[in-house]
């Protein structure tokens, strides 16, 4: 039976009225399992009005009480993490263990946001001048919006919502239309945890919903995660309309493998980082850069052995290393890139095309694919494939490996594998990428640091989660006060100084 989804507005499920719907698939079997309403402009405007009405009372709730709501939410989500992970997996196609990780990494940012009474503390200077004290405070923006991608349907909405709600904003989430059911359940759990109705809303939709958000003056900030062309469009449109924006885009993450690294360990790590979640991660390693021909030959041999042993299966198969891609368009895109790689002269070591899984013959599966001797002019190197394809680009020396990462248009994540501290330290200092792993293949920073890529992987000044997220979702106000009021006469024609 095909389920009919709704929006979640003002604490209630609201059916769509636009007459437009998107299909939500079960990628394991290639069949539609739900229909999601795609909101019209009028529907989105009604959501924003609802959020605007709810926001002042929430902002006036003291930070400790807001934190208690988030604490209760943590308990509620943890209590049903198994069923949430199964739901997430059935729409996205990542394994259930990986789906739990998706939820868990989101909850870690809620845990961070529980510290809001401390995080919101301002600055204070006593007697900055005679009888004059100065202090600063952080105040919420009002109504803010999150526009999120399909590949982390729990984590990224929570990365946005946690700090936005903790700081006293109302939040409008426009999740991916490909896997919207988990965000909807999270909205119900926020309400159950004590969040007032209207403070967290989910409006499902596509470009029409997004464009309404981008043009509505009541939305004060937009947090986006998705592909680079859309990230750039949203950044430019939101800022042109006077909003704050932080927009995170695509990636091509390199792993530089030095000759002194433990290659068995590196190969194990690259297999997980390259093929986990079918490569549908913005922090996936998609380019391995072994330094020196001997390192390259040995690494490719070890990778090849491991790729052949990978088990691709249904996302609810506990033995599967990874499951299907989210959609048939993803399968087509990956297969097109593999053909392009062959045509452009790369060496196809393992071809994952044409894989079928017993009992799930119509699922969106692509086998693990490995290319060697990839050149930097090739499209499979320059562009984000977002599938289970690992490319090996051989570098003559460390400087060439570093240059590859630095010259690439994307700068989300990068890793180096070495036992040499000097090399690692030099790499961390000179690489032009936002998140760096030293013997760590997927360096997603912990919640109380910040997450964000450089170059065309990120648009905007402030990163996600960590201290930047508190800054992003608040305005700073600085107060200069004089008590008693008449302590010192000032000459009103001269700029005040602290003399
Ligand atoms: P996407 O850009 O297609 O969609 C992201 C969001 O934008 C969705 O909510 C979608 O409905 C909306 N959208 C799509 N087209 C639009 C348009 N023309 N106008 C307005 N809104 C539009 O991305 P996706 O396929 O859902 O996610 C995969 C991409 O996200 C990859 O490129 C991946 O690297 C990137 N990603 C980046 C990060 C990061 O932190 N840098 C994290 C996860 C995913």
Tab-separated table of N, CA and C and ligand atoms in Angstrom, residues 147-151 156 174-177 205 207 210 224-227 230 233-234 248-251 282 384 386 412 451 457 464, ligand 1:
chain	number	residue	atom	x	y	z
A	147	UNK	N	17.075	23.572	4.693
A	147	UNK	CA	16.764	22.850	3.442
A	147	UNK	C	17.819	21.761	3.327
A	148	UNK	N	17.379	20.503	3.340
A	148	UNK	CA	18.344	19.432	3.604
A	148	UNK	C	18.334	18.368	2.497
A	149	UNK	N	19.439	17.602	2.398
A	149	UNK	CA	19.599	16.636	1.311
A	149	UNK	C	19.059	15.269	1.695
A	150	UNK	N	19.042	14.374	0.704
A	150	UNK	CA	18.509	13.034	0.978
A	150	UNK	C	19.469	12.164	1.764
A	151	UNK	N	20.778	12.492	1.732
A	151	UNK	CA	21.720	11.443	2.149
A	151	UNK	C	21.911	11.319	3.648
A	156	UNK	N	21.313	15.734	9.297
A	156	UNK	CA	21.428	17.145	8.891
A	156	UNK	C	20.240	17.971	9.383
A	174	UNK	N	12.579	22.054	5.376
A	174	UNK	CA	12.155	21.547	4.065
A	174	UNK	C	13.109	20.388	3.771
A	175	UNK	N	12.699	19.167	4.173
A	175	UNK	CA	13.607	18.033	3.992
A	175	UNK	C	13.633	17.584	2.537
A	176	UNK	N	14.521	16.655	2.237
A	176	UNK	CA	14.547	16.091	0.883
A	176	UNK	C	13.226	15.374	0.624
A	177	UNK	N	12.716	15.535	-0.571
A	177	UNK	CA	11.453	14.874	-0.932
A	177	UNK	C	11.659	13.392	-1.208
A	205	UNK	N	8.383	19.575	-0.030
A	205	UNK	CA	8.261	20.274	-1.299
A	205	UNK	C	9.515	20.216	-2.137
A	207	UNK	N	11.340	22.816	-5.603
A	207	UNK	CA	11.846	24.173	-5.871
A	207	UNK	C	10.836	25.261	-5.486
A	210	UNK	N	11.122	25.852	-1.837
A	210	UNK	CA	12.411	26.474	-1.517
A	210	UNK	C	12.401	27.939	-1.942
A	224	UNK	N	21.462	25.419	4.398
A	224	UNK	CA	21.260	24.462	3.303
A	224	UNK	C	22.392	23.452	3.281
A	225	UNK	N	22.056	22.213	2.910
A	225	UNK	CA	23.061	21.201	2.567
A	225	UNK	C	22.546	20.458	1.344
A	226	UNK	N	23.416	20.286	0.357
A	226	UNK	CA	23.028	19.564	-0.855
A	226	UNK	C	24.125	19.701	-1.893
A	227	UNK	N	23.748	19.647	-3.166
A	227	UNK	CA	24.754	19.691	-4.229
A	227	UNK	C	25.232	21.134	-4.442
A	230	UNK	N	23.070	23.905	-6.404
A	230	UNK	CA	21.907	24.378	-5.634
A	230	UNK	C	22.387	25.181	-4.421
A	233	UNK	N	23.121	28.594	-5.667
A	233	UNK	CA	21.870	29.301	-5.988
A	233	UNK	C	21.191	29.787	-4.702
A	234	UNK	N	21.136	28.908	-3.724
A	234	UNK	CA	20.438	29.268	-2.486
A	234	UNK	C	21.200	30.350	-1.731
A	248	UNK	N	26.110	24.336	2.226
A	248	UNK	CA	27.191	23.367	2.075
A	248	UNK	C	26.916	22.486	0.867
A	249	UNK	N	27.941	22.287	0.044
A	249	UNK	CA	27.750	21.625	-1.238
A	249	UNK	C	28.495	20.316	-1.384
A	250	UNK	N	28.804	19.984	-2.613
A	250	UNK	CA	29.381	18.683	-2.954
A	250	UNK	C	30.848	18.563	-2.588
A	251	UNK	N	31.426	17.430	-2.962
A	251	UNK	CA	32.767	17.129	-2.477
A	251	UNK	C	33.497	16.168	-3.398
A	282	UNK	N	28.869	13.026	1.705
A	282	UNK	CA	29.702	14.154	1.284
A	282	UNK	C	31.102	14.032	1.846
A	384	UNK	N	31.836	15.212	-8.913
A	384	UNK	CA	31.360	14.350	-7.823
A	384	UNK	C	30.474	13.257	-8.431
A	386	UNK	N	29.165	10.572	-6.502
A	386	UNK	CA	28.190	10.257	-5.456
A	386	UNK	C	27.652	8.835	-5.611
A	412	UNK	N	35.976	19.807	0.764
A	412	UNK	CA	35.187	19.428	1.940
A	412	UNK	C	36.061	18.701	2.962
A	451	UNK	N	31.652	22.013	11.484
A	451	UNK	CA	31.684	21.231	10.248
A	451	UNK	C	31.483	22.165	9.069
A	457	UNK	N	32.799	23.721	-1.845
A	457	UNK	CA	32.038	22.830	-0.956
A	457	UNK	C	31.262	23.603	0.097
A	464	UNK	N	28.634	24.666	10.298
A	464	UNK	CA	27.536	24.003	11.015
A	464	UNK	C	28.042	23.503	12.372
B	1	LIG	P1	20.209	18.372	-3.943
B	1	LIG	O1	21.022	19.603	-4.132
B	1	LIG	O2	19.613	17.737	-5.132
B	1	LIG	O3	18.972	18.655	-2.946
B	1	LIG	C1	19.171	19.251	-1.690
B	1	LIG	C2	17.913	20.020	-1.306
B	1	LIG	O4	17.691	21.075	-2.257
B	1	LIG	C3	16.653	19.168	-1.292
B	1	LIG	O5	15.859	19.538	-0.185
B	1	LIG	C4	15.978	19.531	-2.601
B	1	LIG	O6	14.573	19.436	-2.540
B	1	LIG	C5	16.406	20.970	-2.832
B	1	LIG	N1	16.513	21.305	-4.252
B	1	LIG	C6	16.894	20.473	-5.261
B	1	LIG	N2	16.886	21.142	-6.440
B	1	LIG	C7	16.501	22.407	-6.174
B	1	LIG	C8	16.317	23.583	-6.980
B	1	LIG	N3	16.534	23.563	-8.293
B	1	LIG	N4	15.937	24.717	-6.372
B	1	LIG	C9	15.719	24.748	-5.051
B	1	LIG	N5	15.877	23.672	-4.235
B	1	LIG	C10	16.270	22.515	-4.781
B	1	LIG	O7	21.143	17.331	-3.141
B	1	LIG	P2	20.840	15.815	-2.775
B	1	LIG	O8	20.946	14.988	-4.014
B	1	LIG	O9	19.646	15.698	-1.934
B	1	LIG	O10	22.104	15.492	-1.825
B	1	LIG	C11	23.346	15.081	-2.305
B	1	LIG	C12	24.327	16.234	-2.384
B	1	LIG	O11	24.468	16.843	-1.110
B	1	LIG	C13	25.737	15.793	-2.777
B	1	LIG	O12	26.262	16.735	-3.680
B	1	LIG	C14	26.492	15.816	-1.458
B	1	LIG	O13	27.899	15.996	-1.570
B	1	LIG	C15	25.860	16.982	-0.794
B	1	LIG	N6	26.050	16.955	0.644
B	1	LIG	C16	26.905	17.878	1.182
B	1	LIG	C17	27.141	17.862	2.540
B	1	LIG	C18	28.075	18.873	3.153
B	1	LIG	O14	28.022	19.043	4.369
B	1	LIG	N7	28.897	19.546	2.381
B	1	LIG	C19	26.503	16.912	3.350
B	1	LIG	C20	25.627	16.000	2.757
B	1	LIG	C21	25.402	16.048	1.394
